[in-house]
């Protein structure tokens, strides 16, 4: 079987995850996540409004917070969100309707979807580009969707060691849940873009130039009353706990919760999000 015909196992797994437990969890925690990630929404809007835009693509737009914010600020520009998760897009569409937004949405795998060629002058993403099966194939597809000289600006996490908040739950739970799967740094997942030179190489191989990765250190916060929900719904621990019995859940939660004491300041949970701002330009034909 040629590589092109091989089943895209990662893609199938990601589609199952985002249409299943991860997608449901993001919808359930949407308000918490929108508040926590709002500084990045502002950042993407600032990038977008810096120049006149006609058509913007938001990749892995999820429940649509950034897509709707971009449409609101860009006025007449066409803003399109693409995502493979049915439950998250359903939420995005409801949000757009509720806010009278002109944003539109496509349910598709952005790695292979046949976008109208050369139709976008800006491609953005807030944490939506680390889950592809084949990253070069995906960014080549996004390059085809972009006009020559179009800009790309994506936000992705730096390494787990620079983001201890993001891994504190699984570290604390590990002795109690030995079957908790370890993260694969090279496979689709939150930290896939930690390695700056690897990301730059991927983009250059995919038809993007002037690639620049800038570290972004951003303080994020959410209400302390949501911490338990955060721990039991999101990330690898949240996923593992969904299948656990109540006694295990309680035991794990009491241990894990104390690992977060350092992040609790009054009624807020605060942490530093160590990310990359990934900028690039679509190479001319
Ligand atoms: C971490 S969430 C971020 C969601 C949103 N950008 C936000 O910041 O709220 C990642 C999103 O990428 C989407 N995603 C993962 N793989 C994708 C793919 N191949 N094509 C389109 N969307 C994808 C998921 O469904 C999910 O909505």
CSV table of C-alpha atoms and ligand atoms in Angstrom, one decimal:
chain,number,residue,atom,x,y,z
A,1,UNK,CA,0.0,0.0,0.0
A,2,UNK,CA,1.4,3.4,-0.9
A,3,UNK,CA,1.8,5.9,2.0
A,4,UNK,CA,-1.0,8.0,0.5
A,5,UNK,CA,-3.4,5.1,0.8
A,6,UNK,CA,-2.5,4.0,4.3
A,7,UNK,CA,-5.3,4.6,6.7
A,8,UNK,CA,-4.7,7.8,8.6
A,9,UNK,CA,-4.7,6.2,12.1
A,10,UNK,CA,-3.9,9.4,13.9
A,11,UNK,CA,-6.6,11.3,12.0
A,12,UNK,CA,-9.1,8.7,12.9
A,13,UNK,CA,-8.1,8.8,16.6
A,14,UNK,CA,-8.2,12.6,16.6
A,15,UNK,CA,-11.6,12.7,14.9
A,16,UNK,CA,-13.0,10.2,17.5
A,17,UNK,CA,-11.5,12.2,20.4
A,18,UNK,CA,-12.8,15.6,19.3
A,19,UNK,CA,-16.1,14.3,18.3
A,20,UNK,CA,-16.3,12.3,21.5
A,21,UNK,CA,-15.0,12.9,25.0
A,22,UNK,CA,-12.6,15.8,24.3
A,23,UNK,CA,-15.2,17.7,22.3
A,24,UNK,CA,-17.9,17.2,24.9
A,25,UNK,CA,-15.5,18.3,27.6
A,26,UNK,CA,-14.6,21.5,25.7
A,27,UNK,CA,-18.2,22.3,25.2
A,28,UNK,CA,-19.0,21.6,28.9
A,29,UNK,CA,-16.1,23.8,30.0
A,30,UNK,CA,-16.5,26.4,27.3
A,31,UNK,CA,-17.1,29.4,29.5
A,32,UNK,CA,-14.1,28.5,31.7
A,33,UNK,CA,-11.8,27.9,28.6
A,34,UNK,CA,-13.0,31.0,26.8
A,35,UNK,CA,-12.1,33.1,29.9
A,36,UNK,CA,-8.8,31.3,30.5
A,37,UNK,CA,-7.7,31.7,26.8
A,38,UNK,CA,-9.1,35.1,26.3
A,39,UNK,CA,-5.7,36.8,26.2
A,40,UNK,CA,-4.9,34.7,23.1
A,41,UNK,CA,-8.1,35.7,21.5
A,42,UNK,CA,-7.1,39.4,21.9
A,43,UNK,CA,-3.7,38.6,20.5
A,44,UNK,CA,-5.1,37.0,17.3
A,45,UNK,CA,-7.6,39.9,16.9
A,46,UNK,CA,-4.7,42.4,17.2
A,47,UNK,CA,-2.8,40.5,14.5
A,48,UNK,CA,-5.8,40.4,12.3
A,49,UNK,CA,-6.7,44.1,12.5
A,50,UNK,CA,-3.1,45.3,11.9
A,51,UNK,CA,-3.8,45.2,8.1
A,52,UNK,CA,-6.8,45.2,5.9
A,53,UNK,CA,-8.2,41.7,5.4
A,54,UNK,CA,-10.7,40.2,3.0
A,55,UNK,CA,-10.9,36.6,4.1
A,56,UNK,CA,-9.6,34.9,7.3
A,57,UNK,CA,-9.5,31.2,8.1
A,58,UNK,CA,-9.5,30.1,11.8
A,59,UNK,CA,-8.1,26.6,11.9
A,60,UNK,CA,-9.3,24.2,14.6
A,61,UNK,CA,-11.8,26.9,15.7
A,62,UNK,CA,-13.5,24.7,18.3
A,63,UNK,CA,-16.5,26.4,19.9
A,64,UNK,CA,-15.8,29.6,17.8
A,65,UNK,CA,-14.7,32.2,20.4
A,66,UNK,CA,-11.9,33.5,18.2
A,67,UNK,CA,-13.8,33.1,14.9
A,68,UNK,CA,-16.7,35.3,16.2
A,69,UNK,CA,-14.3,37.8,17.8
A,70,UNK,CA,-12.4,38.1,14.5
A,71,UNK,CA,-15.6,38.6,12.5
A,72,UNK,CA,-16.8,41.2,14.9
A,73,UNK,CA,-13.6,43.3,14.7
A,74,UNK,CA,-12.9,42.8,11.0
A,75,UNK,CA,-16.3,44.0,9.8
A,76,UNK,CA,-16.7,43.2,6.2
A,77,UNK,CA,-14.1,40.5,5.9
A,78,UNK,CA,-15.3,36.9,5.5
A,79,UNK,CA,-14.2,34.9,8.6
A,80,UNK,CA,-14.4,31.2,8.3
A,81,UNK,CA,-13.8,28.6,11.1
A,82,UNK,CA,-12.8,25.1,10.3
A,83,UNK,CA,-13.0,22.2,12.8
A,84,UNK,CA,-13.6,18.5,12.7
A,85,UNK,CA,-15.6,18.3,15.9
A,86,UNK,CA,-19.4,18.2,15.5
A,87,UNK,CA,-20.3,19.1,19.1
A,88,UNK,CA,-17.8,22.0,19.2
A,89,UNK,CA,-19.0,23.4,15.9
A,90,UNK,CA,-22.6,23.1,16.9
A,91,UNK,CA,-21.7,25.3,19.8
A,92,UNK,CA,-19.8,27.7,17.5
A,93,UNK,CA,-22.8,28.1,15.2
A,94,UNK,CA,-25.1,28.8,18.1
A,95,UNK,CA,-22.7,31.4,19.5
A,96,UNK,CA,-22.5,33.1,16.1
A,97,UNK,CA,-26.2,33.1,15.8
A,98,UNK,CA,-26.7,34.5,19.3
A,99,UNK,CA,-24.2,37.2,18.6
A,100,UNK,CA,-25.5,38.1,15.2
A,101,UNK,CA,-22.1,37.2,13.8
A,102,UNK,CA,-21.2,36.9,10.1
A,103,UNK,CA,-18.7,34.1,10.9
A,104,UNK,CA,-19.3,30.9,9.0
A,105,UNK,CA,-18.0,27.4,9.8
A,106,UNK,CA,-16.9,24.3,7.9
A,107,UNK,CA,-16.9,20.9,9.5
A,108,UNK,CA,-13.8,19.2,8.1
A,109,UNK,CA,-10.3,17.9,8.6
A,110,UNK,CA,-8.3,21.0,7.7
A,111,UNK,CA,-5.4,18.7,6.7
A,112,UNK,CA,-7.2,17.4,3.6
A,113,UNK,CA,-10.3,19.6,3.1
A,114,UNK,CA,-10.4,21.0,-0.5
A,115,UNK,CA,-10.6,24.7,0.4
A,116,UNK,CA,-11.1,27.1,-2.5
A,117,UNK,CA,-7.5,27.7,-3.7
A,118,UNK,CA,-5.9,31.1,-2.9
A,119,UNK,CA,-9.0,32.3,-1.0
A,120,UNK,CA,-7.6,33.5,2.3
A,121,UNK,CA,-5.3,36.4,3.1
A,122,UNK,CA,-4.8,35.4,6.7
A,123,UNK,CA,-4.8,32.0,8.4
A,124,UNK,CA,-4.9,32.0,12.2
A,125,UNK,CA,-5.2,29.4,14.9
A,126,UNK,CA,-5.5,29.3,18.7
A,127,UNK,CA,-4.1,25.9,19.7
A,128,UNK,CA,-5.8,24.2,16.8
A,129,UNK,CA,-2.8,23.1,14.6
A,130,UNK,CA,-1.0,20.5,16.8
A,131,UNK,CA,-3.4,17.6,16.1
A,132,UNK,CA,-2.8,16.8,12.4
A,133,UNK,CA,-1.9,13.3,11.2
A,134,UNK,CA,0.7,14.7,8.8
A,135,UNK,CA,1.8,18.2,9.6
A,136,UNK,CA,3.5,18.9,6.3
A,137,UNK,CA,0.5,17.7,4.4
A,138,UNK,CA,-1.8,19.9,6.6
A,139,UNK,CA,0.3,23.1,6.3
A,140,UNK,CA,0.7,22.5,2.5
A,141,UNK,CA,-3.1,22.3,2.3
A,142,UNK,CA,-3.4,25.5,4.2
A,143,UNK,CA,-0.8,27.1,1.9
A,144,UNK,CA,-3.0,26.2,-1.1
A,145,UNK,CA,-6.0,27.8,0.6
A,146,UNK,CA,-3.9,31.0,1.2
A,147,UNK,CA,-3.2,33.7,-1.4
A,148,UNK,CA,0.4,34.3,-2.3
A,149,UNK,CA,1.9,36.6,0.4
A,150,UNK,CA,-0.9,35.7,2.8
A,151,UNK,CA,0.0,35.6,6.5
A,152,UNK,CA,-0.2,32.8,9.0
A,153,UNK,CA,-0.3,33.4,12.7
A,154,UNK,CA,-0.8,30.4,15.0
A,155,UNK,CA,-0.5,30.0,18.7
A,156,UNK,CA,0.8,26.7,20.1
A,157,UNK,CA,2.3,25.5,23.5
A,158,UNK,CA,6.0,25.4,24.2
A,159,UNK,CA,7.4,22.4,26.1
A,160,UNK,CA,5.7,20.6,29.1
A,161,UNK,CA,8.6,21.6,31.3
A,162,UNK,CA,7.9,25.3,30.6
A,163,UNK,CA,4.2,24.6,31.3
A,164,UNK,CA,4.2,22.9,34.7
A,165,UNK,CA,0.5,23.9,35.3
A,166,UNK,CA,-0.6,21.9,32.2
A,167,UNK,CA,1.1,18.7,33.5
A,168,UNK,CA,0.7,19.1,37.3
A,169,UNK,CA,-2.5,17.0,37.3
A,170,UNK,CA,-1.0,13.9,35.6
A,171,UNK,CA,2.2,14.1,37.6
A,172,UNK,CA,0.3,14.2,40.9
A,173,UNK,CA,-2.1,11.4,39.7
A,174,UNK,CA,0.6,9.1,38.3
A,175,UNK,CA,1.2,7.0,41.5
A,176,UNK,CA,-2.6,6.4,41.8
A,177,UNK,CA,-3.3,5.8,38.1
A,178,UNK,CA,-0.3,3.8,36.7
A,179,UNK,CA,-2.2,3.1,33.5
A,180,UNK,CA,-2.4,6.8,32.7
A,181,UNK,CA,-1.0,7.0,29.1
A,182,UNK,CA,2.2,9.0,28.7
A,183,UNK,CA,2.2,11.9,26.3
A,184,UNK,CA,3.8,11.3,22.9
A,185,UNK,CA,5.9,14.4,22.2
A,186,UNK,CA,6.0,13.6,18.4
A,187,UNK,CA,2.4,12.6,17.9
A,188,UNK,CA,-0.7,14.8,17.7
A,189,UNK,CA,-1.3,16.5,21.0
A,190,UNK,CA,-0.9,19.6,23.1
A,191,UNK,CA,2.9,19.8,23.0
A,192,UNK,CA,3.6,18.6,19.5
A,193,UNK,CA,4.9,22.1,18.5
A,194,UNK,CA,7.2,22.5,21.5
A,195,UNK,CA,10.3,22.2,19.3
A,196,UNK,CA,10.8,25.5,17.5
A,197,UNK,CA,13.2,24.3,14.9
A,198,UNK,CA,11.0,21.3,14.0
A,199,UNK,CA,8.0,23.7,13.6
A,200,UNK,CA,10.0,26.1,11.4
A,201,UNK,CA,11.2,23.1,9.2
A,202,UNK,CA,7.6,21.8,8.8
A,203,UNK,CA,6.3,25.2,7.7
A,204,UNK,CA,9.2,25.8,5.3
A,205,UNK,CA,8.6,22.3,3.7
A,206,UNK,CA,4.9,23.2,3.3
A,207,UNK,CA,5.3,26.4,1.2
A,208,UNK,CA,5.5,29.0,3.9
A,209,UNK,CA,8.4,31.4,4.3
A,210,UNK,CA,9.6,34.1,6.7
A,211,UNK,CA,8.8,31.7,9.5
A,212,UNK,CA,9.3,33.2,12.9
A,213,UNK,CA,8.6,31.7,16.3
A,214,UNK,CA,8.4,34.2,19.2
A,215,UNK,CA,7.9,33.1,22.8
A,216,UNK,CA,4.7,34.3,24.3
A,217,UNK,CA,4.4,34.2,28.1
A,218,UNK,CA,0.9,35.0,29.0
A,219,UNK,CA,-0.8,35.0,32.4
A,220,UNK,CA,-4.0,33.0,32.3
A,221,UNK,CA,-6.7,32.7,35.0
A,222,UNK,CA,-10.0,31.2,35.8
A,223,UNK,CA,-12.2,31.1,38.9
A,224,UNK,CA,-11.1,28.8,41.7
A,225,UNK,CA,-14.6,27.4,41.9
A,226,UNK,CA,-14.0,25.8,38.4
A,227,UNK,CA,-10.7,24.1,39.3
A,228,UNK,CA,-12.4,20.8,40.2
A,229,UNK,CA,-14.2,20.8,36.9
A,230,UNK,CA,-11.0,21.6,35.0
A,231,UNK,CA,-9.2,18.7,36.7
A,232,UNK,CA,-11.9,16.1,36.2
A,233,UNK,CA,-12.9,17.0,32.6
A,234,UNK,CA,-9.8,18.2,30.7
A,235,UNK,CA,-6.5,16.9,29.6
A,236,UNK,CA,-5.2,13.3,29.9
A,237,UNK,CA,-6.3,13.0,33.6
A,238,UNK,CA,-9.8,14.4,32.8
A,239,UNK,CA,-10.1,11.7,30.1
A,240,UNK,CA,-8.9,8.9,32.4
A,241,UNK,CA,-11.3,10.0,35.2
A,242,UNK,CA,-14.3,9.9,32.9
A,243,UNK,CA,-14.1,6.1,33.1
A,244,UNK,CA,-13.2,5.8,36.8
A,245,UNK,CA,-15.6,4.9,39.6
A,246,UNK,CA,-16.6,7.5,42.1
A,247,UNK,CA,-14.3,6.3,44.9
A,248,UNK,CA,-11.2,6.4,42.6
A,249,UNK,CA,-12.3,9.9,41.3
A,250,UNK,CA,-12.5,11.2,44.8
A,251,UNK,CA,-9.2,9.7,45.9
A,252,UNK,CA,-7.4,11.1,42.9
A,253,UNK,CA,-9.0,14.4,43.1
A,254,UNK,CA,-8.0,15.0,46.7
A,255,UNK,CA,-4.3,14.3,45.9
A,256,UNK,CA,-4.3,16.2,42.6
A,257,UNK,CA,-6.1,19.2,44.0
A,258,UNK,CA,-3.4,19.8,46.6
A,259,UNK,CA,-0.8,19.9,43.8
A,260,UNK,CA,-2.6,23.1,42.6
A,261,UNK,CA,-2.4,25.0,45.8
A,262,UNK,CA,0.5,27.2,44.5
A,263,UNK,CA,-1.7,28.3,41.6
A,264,UNK,CA,-4.6,29.4,43.7
A,265,UNK,CA,-4.6,33.2,44.6
A,266,UNK,CA,-7.8,34.0,46.5
A,267,UNK,CA,-10.7,33.1,44.3
A,268,UNK,CA,-8.6,32.8,41.1
A,269,UNK,CA,-6.4,30.1,39.6
A,270,UNK,CA,-3.5,31.8,37.8
A,271,UNK,CA,-0.6,30.3,35.8
A,272,UNK,CA,1.8,31.2,33.1
A,273,UNK,CA,1.0,29.9,29.6
A,274,UNK,CA,4.4,29.4,27.8
A,275,UNK,CA,3.5,29.4,24.1
A,276,UNK,CA,4.9,30.2,20.6
A,277,UNK,CA,3.5,32.8,18.4
A,278,UNK,CA,4.2,31.2,15.0
A,279,UNK,CA,4.2,33.7,12.1
A,280,UNK,CA,4.8,32.9,8.4
A,281,UNK,CA,4.1,34.2,4.9
A,282,UNK,CA,2.7,32.1,2.0
A,283,UNK,CA,5.5,31.7,-0.5
A,284,UNK,CA,4.6,33.0,-4.0
A,285,UNK,CA,4.0,30.4,-6.7
B,1,LIG,C1,-7.3,22.7,21.8
B,1,LIG,S1,-8.8,22.9,20.8
B,1,LIG,C2,-8.8,24.6,20.5
B,1,LIG,C3,-10.1,25.1,20.1
B,1,LIG,C4,-10.2,26.6,19.7
B,1,LIG,N1,-9.2,27.0,18.8
B,1,LIG,C5,-10.0,27.4,21.0
B,1,LIG,O1,-9.0,28.0,21.2
B,1,LIG,O2,-11.0,27.5,21.8
B,1,LIG,C6,-8.2,22.1,19.3
B,1,LIG,C7,-9.3,22.1,18.2
B,1,LIG,O3,-8.7,21.6,17.0
B,1,LIG,C8,-9.6,20.8,16.4
B,1,LIG,N2,-8.9,19.9,15.4
B,1,LIG,C9,-8.1,18.9,15.7
B,1,LIG,N3,-7.6,18.4,14.6
B,1,LIG,C10,-8.2,19.0,13.6
B,1,LIG,C11,-8.1,18.9,12.1
B,1,LIG,N4,-7.4,17.9,11.6
B,1,LIG,N5,-8.9,19.7,11.4
B,1,LIG,C12,-9.7,20.6,11.9
B,1,LIG,N6,-9.8,20.8,13.3
B,1,LIG,C13,-9.1,20.0,14.1
B,1,LIG,C14,-10.4,20.1,17.5
B,1,LIG,O4,-11.6,19.6,17.1
B,1,LIG,C15,-10.5,21.2,18.5
B,1,LIG,O5,-11.6,22.0,18.3
